[in-house]
Amino acid sequence: MSDVVLEVRDLVKHYPVRRGLILRRTVGAVRAVDGVSLALRRGSTLGVVGESGSGKSTLARVLVGIEEPTSGQVLVDGTDVSTMSRADRRALRRDVQMVFQDPYTSLDPRMSVSEIVGEPFAIHRTIPRGGRDRAVRELLELVGLDPDHANRYPHQFSGGQRQRVGIARALALRPRILVCDEPVSALDVSVQGQVVNLLADLQAELGLSSVFIAHDLAVVRNIADSVAVMYLGRVVEDGPADSVYDGARHPYSQALLSAVPVADPTVRLSDGRGILLEGDPPSPVSPPSGCPFHTRCWLAPTLPEASVPVPEGEEVQARRVPPSCSGEVPLLVGAGGHHAACHFARPLAEVRR
Amino acid sequence: MTGAAPLLEVTDLAVEFRTPGGVVRAVDGLTYQVEAGRTLAIVGESGSGKSVSSLAVMGLLGPTAHVTRGTARLNGTDLLALPPREHRARCGQDVAMVFQDALAALNPVLTVGFQLTEALRARHRISRGEARQRAVELLDLVKVPHARERVRDYPHQFSGGMRQRVMIACALALDPKVLIADEPTTALDVTVQAQVLRLLAEIQAERQMGLVLITHDLGVVAGVADDVTVMYAGRAVEQAGVLGAFRSPAHPYTRALLQSVPQLGSRTRLPVIPGRPPGPGDRPAGCPFHPRCALAQDVCRADPPPPLVEAAPGRWSACHFAGDVLRGAAVPAETTPEGDPR
């Protein structure tokens, strides 16, 4: 068996945009995930970061099989999921489980905690009815909840405790892979750390591999071994976490890292330090041509390549970027496992020189 | 704090909710002040009472909540003692508020131009043309591109960041002296958050407004605030200039909260505060932080919650051991800013 437990290749997920009440014509597509390739190594954590609309949650849903990809492959232990039989796929569901973002809406308010955590046993019949109560108690203990609270309902728990219930449910079938979609973003800072540490401990204890999706770069920093930065449905940079955080090469990753507010009062916003991006991320319905980031890129207009003469008859744009940025989709390239999808990728230190 | 006369001075504010389970005190003796041209951050976790206290100042509490104690003086006039009509008239005019969720705070069936000038038209007789002109100016002020065309648009036609700018413009319509912003960037992406925070800081400096910024994000506090009030369980537990509070916190909660913020610098196991913040209905006796506090002694459990006392000049803390915490919490000098671009 190879070292890679979960892999996606050229994954694409488009959602059709339809018009009309009777004749539902398809007039376009939301290109939520637009050609993503990633690999998760055994026992490691892959962090996926990006802003809203970057496609990171859609990616999670495809990984656990809630959504079918439009094209591309999802491989578990090297086997393409789409070629599997129904029975094999059902078994696979046990191996890849998900922790959802919102502990307030992802738990059924009318089910007790023991019913919620025990439901996977009822569906997959991995444990006979008689043994379920004990299994549920063990799971609750594993995630740091009082097993005597098994008969309580979700509203009787705090946000952090509910997220623990969600984690217990995800672990019920002894999965090998955990996909966590913004597992701590709804929690208070003082509680976030508890849940992140719990996930890290469980991972070591149970030998899990996990995908950790979050918009909070600092949280991902403290749990991920490798990291992928997404923008408009594509991975723009990926690599070992230390390498990406300490030496980001893509101008978007650099801007994203610099926009994270740092809890240090000597770094003032009014200092004008940090890279300030203009505008909002474009719509995934009509992503820009070429590099998806070129419309907001802070680096492109400053490059000497941006001032090439404009062909006759063409309008001179106020914001000029190198023709390759607006014309060609950059590929993920790099060395040492650290890749960036930018025609002009380089560490920030070199840019500033 | 500079010693200038405060614009807004909240003293000993208490707010209670009547619930089926009994009376719940959401805010219990909050005191703060904000001066012209300065930014006060009120920071706290969910249930700390930070939002309820500002709704009380604005006279926007729902029917189940009421102010049981305290004053909120704006230029010397106690807003809370005014009849509701007058209180409402003052709010918007002298003190205005920006809410977290612009999509919920703006009316979806009215154009933003209409909403921008609603407060203005309610108070002054102005023509339609003047109102439109003013709306365009306001959108320009918050740097919404193509303001002249966009005043005719509806809130859903704006992106999240632009919508937040529209709401800031609404709040600025009557040129308030104090702006209360309740988690104004929490719903935004981090690159857009940076834009909106910078805009707020610019406008505040230009107009010498007093800004009260309510947030849970210590990074935001560090980036824009001059002074900080840390709330826990309905009370202010620490008040100080932002440098002092971050460098050498005088309350164990502030210290633990600062330590629990995940850092970008390197991968570490996150330090945590055990337990969770108490809700308004289940606050412990004694110092409300004692069940989670590493320093808690018998006095913390037995005595009533300690009041805010000045542990050192300009450093207020509501802890029996404020002096010890302050002395023991010195942050090593090498804690310097992360390598930052440009």
mmCIF file with all atom_site columns, C-alpha atoms in Angstrom, chain A residues 51-52 158 161 188-191 193-194 196-197 201 217-219 221-225 245-246 256-269 272-280 296 348 352, chain B residues 45-46 159 162 189-195 197-198 216 218-220 222-226 242-243 246-247 260 262-270 272-277 292 335-337 340-342:
data_model
loop_
_atom_site.group_PDB
_atom_site.id
_atom_site.type_symbol
_atom_site.label_atom_id
_atom_site.label_alt_id
_atom_site.label_comp_id
_atom_site.label_asym_id
_atom_site.label_entity_id
_atom_site.label_seq_id
_atom_site.pdbx_PDB_ins_code
_atom_site.Cartn_x
_atom_site.Cartn_y
_atom_site.Cartn_z
_atom_site.occupancy
_atom_site.B_iso_or_equiv
_atom_site.pdbx_formal_charge
_atom_site.auth_seq_id
_atom_site.auth_comp_id
_atom_site.auth_asym_id
_atom_site.auth_atom_id
_atom_site.pdbx_PDB_model_num
ATOM 1  C CA . GLU A 1 51  ? -11.819 32.415 1.723  1.00 0.00 ? 51  GLU A CA 1
ATOM 2  C CA . SER A 1 52  ? -15.540 31.999 1.154  1.00 0.00 ? 52  SER A CA 1
ATOM 3  C CA . SER A 1 158 ? -22.364 24.260 24.867 1.00 0.00 ? 158 SER A CA 1
ATOM 4  C CA . GLN A 1 161 ? -19.352 20.141 23.755 1.00 0.00 ? 161 GLN A CA 1
ATOM 5  C CA . ASP A 1 188 ? -15.002 30.891 21.179 1.00 0.00 ? 188 ASP A CA 1
ATOM 6  C CA . VAL A 1 189 ? -11.235 31.326 21.148 1.00 0.00 ? 189 VAL A CA 1
ATOM 7  C CA . SER A 1 190 ? -10.795 29.749 24.569 1.00 0.00 ? 190 SER A CA 1
ATOM 8  C CA . VAL A 1 191 ? -12.737 26.667 23.441 1.00 0.00 ? 191 VAL A CA 1
ATOM 9  C CA . GLY A 1 193 ? -7.928  25.255 21.300 1.00 0.00 ? 193 GLY A CA 1
ATOM 10 C CA . GLN A 1 194 ? -9.583  22.466 23.272 1.00 0.00 ? 194 GLN A CA 1
ATOM 11 C CA . VAL A 1 196 ? -8.102  21.440 17.989 1.00 0.00 ? 196 VAL A CA 1
ATOM 12 C CA . ASN A 1 197 ? -6.012  19.665 20.619 1.00 0.00 ? 197 ASN A CA 1
ATOM 13 C CA . ASP A 1 201 ? -4.730  13.739 20.179 1.00 0.00 ? 201 ASP A CA 1
ATOM 14 C CA . LEU A 1 217 ? -4.839  30.380 8.881  1.00 0.00 ? 217 LEU A CA 1
ATOM 15 C CA . ALA A 1 218 ? -3.554  30.485 12.440 1.00 0.00 ? 218 ALA A CA 1
ATOM 16 C CA . VAL A 1 219 ? -5.670  27.494 13.495 1.00 0.00 ? 219 VAL A CA 1
ATOM 17 C CA . ARG A 1 221 ? -0.897  26.419 11.271 1.00 0.00 ? 221 ARG A CA 1
ATOM 18 C CA . ASN A 1 222 ? -1.189  24.661 14.595 1.00 0.00 ? 222 ASN A CA 1
ATOM 19 C CA . ILE A 1 223 ? -2.510  21.343 13.310 1.00 0.00 ? 223 ILE A CA 1
ATOM 20 C CA . ALA A 1 224 ? -1.531  20.796 9.671  1.00 0.00 ? 224 ALA A CA 1
ATOM 21 C CA . ASP A 1 225 ? 1.507   18.940 8.359  1.00 0.00 ? 225 ASP A CA 1
ATOM 22 C CA . TYR A 1 245 ? 3.740   29.549 6.038  1.00 0.00 ? 245 TYR A CA 1
ATOM 23 C CA . ASP A 1 246 ? 7.343   30.692 6.288  1.00 0.00 ? 246 ASP A CA 1
ATOM 24 C CA . LEU A 1 256 ? -3.748  36.164 2.885  1.00 0.00 ? 256 LEU A CA 1
ATOM 25 C CA . LEU A 1 257 ? -1.040  35.591 5.469  1.00 0.00 ? 257 LEU A CA 1
ATOM 26 C CA . SER A 1 258 ? -0.369  39.285 5.782  1.00 0.00 ? 258 SER A CA 1
ATOM 27 C CA . ALA A 1 259 ? -4.077  40.087 6.298  1.00 0.00 ? 259 ALA A CA 1
ATOM 28 C CA . VAL A 1 260 ? -4.393  37.849 9.355  1.00 0.00 ? 260 VAL A CA 1
ATOM 29 C CA . PRO A 1 261 ? -4.735  40.172 12.342 1.00 0.00 ? 261 PRO A CA 1
ATOM 30 C CA . VAL A 1 262 ? -1.878  39.448 14.722 1.00 0.00 ? 262 VAL A CA 1
ATOM 31 C CA . ALA A 1 263 ? -2.501  39.771 18.448 1.00 0.00 ? 263 ALA A CA 1
ATOM 32 C CA . ASP A 1 264 ? 0.424   42.152 18.810 1.00 0.00 ? 264 ASP A CA 1
ATOM 33 C CA . PRO A 1 265 ? -0.386  45.822 19.421 1.00 0.00 ? 265 PRO A CA 1
ATOM 34 C CA . THR A 1 266 ? 2.892   47.000 17.910 1.00 0.00 ? 266 THR A CA 1
ATOM 35 C CA . VAL A 1 267 ? 1.629   45.871 14.506 1.00 0.00 ? 267 VAL A CA 1
ATOM 36 C CA . ARG A 1 268 ? -0.914  48.583 13.721 1.00 0.00 ? 268 ARG A CA 1
ATOM 37 C CA . LEU A 1 269 ? -3.250  48.519 10.783 1.00 0.00 ? 269 LEU A CA 1
ATOM 38 C CA . GLY A 1 272 ? 0.242   50.697 6.165  1.00 0.00 ? 272 GLY A CA 1
ATOM 39 C CA . ARG A 1 273 ? 2.281   47.547 6.483  1.00 0.00 ? 273 ARG A CA 1
ATOM 40 C CA . GLY A 1 274 ? 0.844   44.367 5.096  1.00 0.00 ? 274 GLY A CA 1
ATOM 41 C CA . ILE A 1 275 ? -0.514  43.709 1.651  1.00 0.00 ? 275 ILE A CA 1
ATOM 42 C CA . LEU A 1 276 ? -3.968  45.166 1.145  1.00 0.00 ? 276 LEU A CA 1
ATOM 43 C CA . LEU A 1 277 ? -5.887  43.502 -1.669 1.00 0.00 ? 277 LEU A CA 1
ATOM 44 C CA . GLU A 1 278 ? -8.421  45.492 -3.615 1.00 0.00 ? 278 GLU A CA 1
ATOM 45 C CA . GLY A 1 279 ? -11.990 44.390 -4.155 1.00 0.00 ? 279 GLY A CA 1
ATOM 46 C CA . ASP A 1 280 ? -13.677 41.078 -3.444 1.00 0.00 ? 280 ASP A CA 1
ATOM 47 C CA . ARG A 1 296 ? -6.828  41.354 -7.529 1.00 0.00 ? 296 ARG A CA 1
ATOM 48 C CA . LEU A 1 348 ? 8.228   37.650 -0.598 1.00 0.00 ? 348 LEU A CA 1
ATOM 49 C CA . ARG A 1 352 ? 10.671  43.217 -1.829 1.00 0.00 ? 352 ARG A CA 1
ATOM 50 C CA . GLU B 2 45  ? -16.416 35.765 24.272 1.00 0.00 ? 45  GLU B CA 1
ATOM 51 C CA . SER B 2 46  ? -20.023 34.814 23.604 1.00 0.00 ? 46  SER B CA 1
ATOM 52 C CA . SER B 2 159 ? -20.806 41.771 -1.911 1.00 0.00 ? 159 SER B CA 1
ATOM 53 C CA . MET B 2 162 ? -19.383 46.357 0.113  1.00 0.00 ? 162 MET B CA 1
ATOM 54 C CA . ASP B 2 189 ? -13.095 37.177 4.746  1.00 0.00 ? 189 ASP B CA 1
ATOM 55 C CA . VAL B 2 190 ? -9.737  38.159 6.106  1.00 0.00 ? 190 VAL B CA 1
ATOM 56 C CA . THR B 2 191 ? -8.552  40.097 3.050  1.00 0.00 ? 191 THR B CA 1
ATOM 57 C CA . VAL B 2 192 ? -11.830 42.036 2.990  1.00 0.00 ? 192 VAL B CA 1
ATOM 58 C CA . GLN B 2 193 ? -11.760 42.493 6.761  1.00 0.00 ? 193 GLN B CA 1
ATOM 59 C CA . ALA B 2 194 ? -8.423  44.270 6.407  1.00 0.00 ? 194 ALA B CA 1
ATOM 60 C CA . GLN B 2 195 ? -9.966  46.699 3.894  1.00 0.00 ? 195 GLN B CA 1
ATOM 61 C CA . LEU B 2 197 ? -10.931 47.924 9.253  1.00 0.00 ? 197 LEU B CA 1
ATOM 62 C CA . ARG B 2 198 ? -8.559  50.288 7.503  1.00 0.00 ? 198 ARG B CA 1
ATOM 63 C CA . HIS B 2 216 ? -13.989 38.710 19.986 1.00 0.00 ? 216 HIS B CA 1
ATOM 64 C CA . LEU B 2 218 ? -7.746  39.885 19.754 1.00 0.00 ? 218 LEU B CA 1
ATOM 65 C CA . GLY B 2 219 ? -5.876  40.356 16.502 1.00 0.00 ? 219 GLY B CA 1
ATOM 66 C CA . VAL B 2 220 ? -8.340  43.042 15.475 1.00 0.00 ? 220 VAL B CA 1
ATOM 67 C CA . ALA B 2 222 ? -4.254  44.760 18.627 1.00 0.00 ? 222 ALA B CA 1
ATOM 68 C CA . GLY B 2 223 ? -4.433  46.188 15.128 1.00 0.00 ? 223 GLY B CA 1
ATOM 69 C CA . VAL B 2 224 ? -6.761  49.144 15.675 1.00 0.00 ? 224 VAL B CA 1
ATOM 70 C CA . ALA B 2 225 ? -7.625  49.859 19.331 1.00 0.00 ? 225 ALA B CA 1
ATOM 71 C CA . ASP B 2 226 ? -6.089  52.478 21.615 1.00 0.00 ? 226 ASP B CA 1
ATOM 72 C CA . VAL B 2 242 ? -3.840  48.262 24.371 1.00 0.00 ? 242 VAL B CA 1
ATOM 73 C CA . LEU B 2 243 ? -0.045  48.010 24.657 1.00 0.00 ? 243 LEU B CA 1
ATOM 74 C CA . PHE B 2 246 ? -1.257  42.847 25.666 1.00 0.00 ? 246 PHE B CA 1
ATOM 75 C CA . ARG B 2 247 ? 2.267   43.143 27.071 1.00 0.00 ? 247 ARG B CA 1
ATOM 76 C CA . SER B 2 260 ? -4.964  30.790 23.715 1.00 0.00 ? 260 SER B CA 1
ATOM 77 C CA . PRO B 2 262 ? -3.419  30.524 17.782 1.00 0.00 ? 262 PRO B CA 1
ATOM 78 C CA . GLN B 2 263 ? -0.225  32.007 16.363 1.00 0.00 ? 263 GLN B CA 1
ATOM 79 C CA . LEU B 2 264 ? 0.909   32.002 12.752 1.00 0.00 ? 264 LEU B CA 1
ATOM 80 C CA . GLY B 2 265 ? 4.593   31.773 13.625 1.00 0.00 ? 265 GLY B CA 1
ATOM 81 C CA . SER B 2 266 ? 5.144   28.117 14.313 1.00 0.00 ? 266 SER B CA 1
ATOM 82 C CA . ARG B 2 267 ? 3.268   24.940 15.043 1.00 0.00 ? 267 ARG B CA 1
ATOM 83 C CA . THR B 2 268 ? 2.595   24.428 18.723 1.00 0.00 ? 268 THR B CA 1
ATOM 84 C CA . ARG B 2 269 ? 0.053   22.718 20.875 1.00 0.00 ? 269 ARG B CA 1
ATOM 85 C CA . LEU B 2 270 ? -2.540  25.382 21.646 1.00 0.00 ? 270 LEU B CA 1
ATOM 86 C CA . VAL B 2 272 ? -6.295  26.362 26.384 1.00 0.00 ? 272 VAL B CA 1
ATOM 87 C CA . ILE B 2 273 ? -8.457  27.748 29.135 1.00 0.00 ? 273 ILE B CA 1
ATOM 88 C CA . PRO B 2 274 ? -10.186 24.793 30.786 1.00 0.00 ? 274 PRO B CA 1
ATOM 89 C CA . GLY B 2 275 ? -13.985 24.782 30.846 1.00 0.00 ? 275 GLY B CA 1
ATOM 90 C CA . ARG B 2 276 ? -16.036 27.307 28.938 1.00 0.00 ? 276 ARG B CA 1
ATOM 91 C CA . PRO B 2 277 ? -17.348 30.838 29.359 1.00 0.00 ? 277 PRO B CA 1
ATOM 92 C CA . ARG B 2 292 ? -11.298 28.355 35.036 1.00 0.00 ? 292 ARG B CA 1
ATOM 93 C CA . THR B 2 335 ? 8.096   39.031 21.214 1.00 0.00 ? 335 THR B CA 1
ATOM 94 C CA . THR B 2 336 ? 8.275   41.307 18.203 1.00 0.00 ? 336 THR B CA 1
ATOM 95 C CA . PRO B 2 337 ? 5.965   41.464 15.179 1.00 0.00 ? 337 PRO B CA 1
ATOM 96 C CA . ASP B 2 340 ? 5.456   41.469 7.685  1.00 0.00 ? 340 ASP B CA 1
ATOM 97 C CA . PRO B 2 341 ? 5.506   42.357 4.025  1.00 0.00 ? 341 PRO B CA 1
ATOM 98 C CA . ARG B 2 342 ? 6.652   45.813 2.976  1.00 0.00 ? 342 ARG B CA 1
#
